[in-house]
Short mmCIF file of C-alpha atoms in Angstrom, two decimals:
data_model
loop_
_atom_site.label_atom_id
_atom_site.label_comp_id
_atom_site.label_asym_id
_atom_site.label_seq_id
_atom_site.Cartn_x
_atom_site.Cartn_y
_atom_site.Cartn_z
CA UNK R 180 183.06 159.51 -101.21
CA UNK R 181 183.36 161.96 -98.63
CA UNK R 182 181.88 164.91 -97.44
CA UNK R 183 182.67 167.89 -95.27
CA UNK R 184 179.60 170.04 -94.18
CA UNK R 185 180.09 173.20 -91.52
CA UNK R 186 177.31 172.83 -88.78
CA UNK R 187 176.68 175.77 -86.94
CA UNK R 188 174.77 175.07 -83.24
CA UNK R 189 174.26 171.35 -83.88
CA UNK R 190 174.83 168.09 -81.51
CA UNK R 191 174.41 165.00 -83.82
CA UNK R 192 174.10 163.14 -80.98
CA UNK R 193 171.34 164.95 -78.89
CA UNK R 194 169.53 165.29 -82.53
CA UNK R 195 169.72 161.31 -82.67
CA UNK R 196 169.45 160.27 -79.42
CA UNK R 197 165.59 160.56 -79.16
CA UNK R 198 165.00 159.86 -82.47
CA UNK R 199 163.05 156.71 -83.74
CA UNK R 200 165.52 157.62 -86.96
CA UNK R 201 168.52 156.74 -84.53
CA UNK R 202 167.35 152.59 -84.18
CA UNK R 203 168.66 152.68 -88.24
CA UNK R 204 172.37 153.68 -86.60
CA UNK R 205 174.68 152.35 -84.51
CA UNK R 206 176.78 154.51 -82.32
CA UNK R 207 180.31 153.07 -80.74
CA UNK R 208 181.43 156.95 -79.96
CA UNK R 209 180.23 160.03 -79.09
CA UNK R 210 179.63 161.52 -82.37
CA UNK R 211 179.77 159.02 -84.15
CA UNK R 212 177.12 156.91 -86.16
CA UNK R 213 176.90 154.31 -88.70
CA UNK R 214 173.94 153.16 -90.92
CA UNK R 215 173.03 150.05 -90.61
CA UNK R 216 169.76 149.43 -91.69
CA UNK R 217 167.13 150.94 -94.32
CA UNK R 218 167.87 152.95 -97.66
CA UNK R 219 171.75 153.10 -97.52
CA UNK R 220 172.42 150.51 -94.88
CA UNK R 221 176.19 149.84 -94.45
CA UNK R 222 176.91 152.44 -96.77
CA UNK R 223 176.50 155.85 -94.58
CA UNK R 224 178.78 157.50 -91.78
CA UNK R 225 178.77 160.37 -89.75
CA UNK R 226 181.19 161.69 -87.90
CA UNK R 227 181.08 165.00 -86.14
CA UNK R 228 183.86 166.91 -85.59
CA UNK R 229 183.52 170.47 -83.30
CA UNK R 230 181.89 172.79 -86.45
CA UNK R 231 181.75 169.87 -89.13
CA UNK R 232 179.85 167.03 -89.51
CA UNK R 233 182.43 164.53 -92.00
CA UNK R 234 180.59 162.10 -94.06
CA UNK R 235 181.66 158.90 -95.52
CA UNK R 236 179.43 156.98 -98.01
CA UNK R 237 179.97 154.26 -100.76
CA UNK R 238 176.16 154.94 -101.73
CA UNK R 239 176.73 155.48 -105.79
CA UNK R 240 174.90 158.64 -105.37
CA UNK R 241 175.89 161.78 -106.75
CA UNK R 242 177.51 164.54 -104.71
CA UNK R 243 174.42 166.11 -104.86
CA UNK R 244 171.82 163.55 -103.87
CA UNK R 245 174.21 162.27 -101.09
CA UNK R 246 174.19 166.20 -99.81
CA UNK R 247 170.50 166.26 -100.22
CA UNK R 248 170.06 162.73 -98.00
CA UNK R 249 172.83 164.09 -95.14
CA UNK R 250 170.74 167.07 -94.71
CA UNK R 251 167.52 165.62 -94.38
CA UNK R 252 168.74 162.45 -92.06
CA UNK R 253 170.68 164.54 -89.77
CA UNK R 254 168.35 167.53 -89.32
CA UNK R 255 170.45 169.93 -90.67
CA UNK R 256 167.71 170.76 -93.70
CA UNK R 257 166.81 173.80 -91.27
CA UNK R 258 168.68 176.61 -89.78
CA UNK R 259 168.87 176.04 -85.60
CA UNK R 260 165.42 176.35 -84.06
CA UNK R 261 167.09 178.92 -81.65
CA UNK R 262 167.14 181.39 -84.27
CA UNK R 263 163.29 181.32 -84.19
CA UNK R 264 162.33 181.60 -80.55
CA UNK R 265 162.75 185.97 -80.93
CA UNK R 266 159.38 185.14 -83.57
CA UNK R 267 157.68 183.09 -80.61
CA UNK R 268 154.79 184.30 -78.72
CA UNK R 269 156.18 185.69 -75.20
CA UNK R 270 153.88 183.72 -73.52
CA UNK R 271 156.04 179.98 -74.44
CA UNK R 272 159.13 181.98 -75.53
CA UNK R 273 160.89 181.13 -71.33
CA UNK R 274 159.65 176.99 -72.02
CA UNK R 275 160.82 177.01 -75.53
CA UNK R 276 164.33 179.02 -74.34
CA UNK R 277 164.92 176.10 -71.62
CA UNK R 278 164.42 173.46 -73.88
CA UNK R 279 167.04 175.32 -76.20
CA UNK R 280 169.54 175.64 -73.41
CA UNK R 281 169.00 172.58 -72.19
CA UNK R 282 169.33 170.38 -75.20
CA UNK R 283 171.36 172.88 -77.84
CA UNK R 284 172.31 171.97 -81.08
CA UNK R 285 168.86 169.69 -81.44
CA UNK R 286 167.53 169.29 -84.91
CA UNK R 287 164.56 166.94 -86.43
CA UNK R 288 166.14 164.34 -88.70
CA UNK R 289 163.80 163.16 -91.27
CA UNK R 290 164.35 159.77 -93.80
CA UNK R 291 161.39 159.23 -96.23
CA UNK R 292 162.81 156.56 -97.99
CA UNK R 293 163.17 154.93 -94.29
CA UNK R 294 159.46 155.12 -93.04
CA UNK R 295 158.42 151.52 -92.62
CA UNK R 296 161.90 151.17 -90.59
CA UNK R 297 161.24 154.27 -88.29
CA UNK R 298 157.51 152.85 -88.00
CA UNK R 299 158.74 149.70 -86.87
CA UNK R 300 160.77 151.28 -83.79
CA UNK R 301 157.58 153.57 -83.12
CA UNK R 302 155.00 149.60 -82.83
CA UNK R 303 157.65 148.74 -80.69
CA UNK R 304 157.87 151.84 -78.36
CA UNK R 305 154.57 150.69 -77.26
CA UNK R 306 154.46 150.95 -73.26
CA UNK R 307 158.71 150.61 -73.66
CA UNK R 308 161.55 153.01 -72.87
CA UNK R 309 163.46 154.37 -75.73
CA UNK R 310 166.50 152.15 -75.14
CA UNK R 311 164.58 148.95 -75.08
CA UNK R 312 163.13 149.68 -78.65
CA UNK R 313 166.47 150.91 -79.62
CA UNK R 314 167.85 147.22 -78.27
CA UNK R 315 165.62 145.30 -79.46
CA UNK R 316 165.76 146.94 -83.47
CA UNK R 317 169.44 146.69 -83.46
CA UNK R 318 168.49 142.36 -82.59
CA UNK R 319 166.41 142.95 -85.64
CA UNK R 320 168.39 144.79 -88.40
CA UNK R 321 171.30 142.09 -86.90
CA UNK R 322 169.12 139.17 -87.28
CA UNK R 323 168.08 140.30 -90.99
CA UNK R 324 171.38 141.93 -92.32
CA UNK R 325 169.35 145.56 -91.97
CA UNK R 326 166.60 144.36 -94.21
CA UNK R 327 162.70 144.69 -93.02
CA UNK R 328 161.54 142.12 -95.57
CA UNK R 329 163.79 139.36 -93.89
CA UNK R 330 161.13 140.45 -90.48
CA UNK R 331 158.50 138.07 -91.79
CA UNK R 332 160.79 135.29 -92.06
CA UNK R 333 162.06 134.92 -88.71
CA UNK R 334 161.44 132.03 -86.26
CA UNK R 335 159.75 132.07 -83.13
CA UNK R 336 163.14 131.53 -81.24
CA UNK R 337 164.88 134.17 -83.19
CA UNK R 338 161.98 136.15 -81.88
CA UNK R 339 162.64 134.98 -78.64
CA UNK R 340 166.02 136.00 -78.58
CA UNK R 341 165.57 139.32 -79.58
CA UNK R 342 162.80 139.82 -76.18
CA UNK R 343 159.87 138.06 -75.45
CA UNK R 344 157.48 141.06 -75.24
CA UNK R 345 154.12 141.10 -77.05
CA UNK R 346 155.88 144.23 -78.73
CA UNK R 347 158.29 141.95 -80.79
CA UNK R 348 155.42 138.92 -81.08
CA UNK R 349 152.67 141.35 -82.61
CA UNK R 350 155.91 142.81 -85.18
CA UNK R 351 155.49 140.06 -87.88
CA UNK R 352 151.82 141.13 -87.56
#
């Protein structure tokens, strides 16, 4: 199934990029990202386009739950947050107007069906740069076909390989 949604002020890839959401993707373009682990796994794309975000999906969900999932997972659930820096006090409105110009087209992707996935990345951010969690859950969701059950049931070499911080060690935990 596909899907064609108009984005107004929105950069899928800055909204990712920071994102614990974004260790459940995997990115070979700019603007362009795959599912590959948690609810949907295999089974989501995105695909950003200038004004439109294209969406391909062989979930089995309706037109309208898949719409409802896009919107939450890539932010786009709310309008821009630039539109609401005029209702800001004055006194953070020339912080909050840098960060706007600085990283435009931001939003806050949200996946409640993925929470014990995105709470996996945030145990392993522990005293580690973004990218290294980000590495090291794409080792994972490789080494378990995308599936956090499969976690518990992987060696201490296959831990190994993936890094041999206490991070990954204390993860079966």
């Amino acid at each position: 199934m596909k899907l064609k949604l108009k984005v107004e002020n929105y950069n899928i890839d800055l909204t990712f990029k920071p994102s614990f959401l974004s260790s459940l993707y995997l990115t070979r373009k700019p603007k362009e990202w795959s599912k590959i682990a948690g609810h949907l796994a295999f089974k989501l794309n995105f695909k950003q386009v200038n004004n439109a975000l294209i969406v391909e999906s062989e979930s089995g969900l309706t037109l309208e739950a898949l719409h409802r999932r896009v919107l939450l997972e890539t932010g786009l659930y709310k309008e821009p947050y630039e539109y609401l820096i005029q209702d800001l006090p004055s006194k953070v409105k020339p912080q909050v107007e840098a960060l706007a110009k600085t990283y435009k087209g931001v939003r806050l992707p949200y996946a409640p069906l993925d929470f014990k996935y995105i709470l996996v990345a945030a145990t392993l951010s522990k005293r580690v740069n973004y990218e290294r969690v980000i590495n090291w859950c794409r080792s994972i969701w490789e080494k378990t076909n995308g599936r956090l059950d499969l976690t518990i049931k992987l060696t201490k070499n296959e831990l190994k390989e993936i890094g041999e911080s206490y991070q990954i060690f204390q993860l079966q935990k």
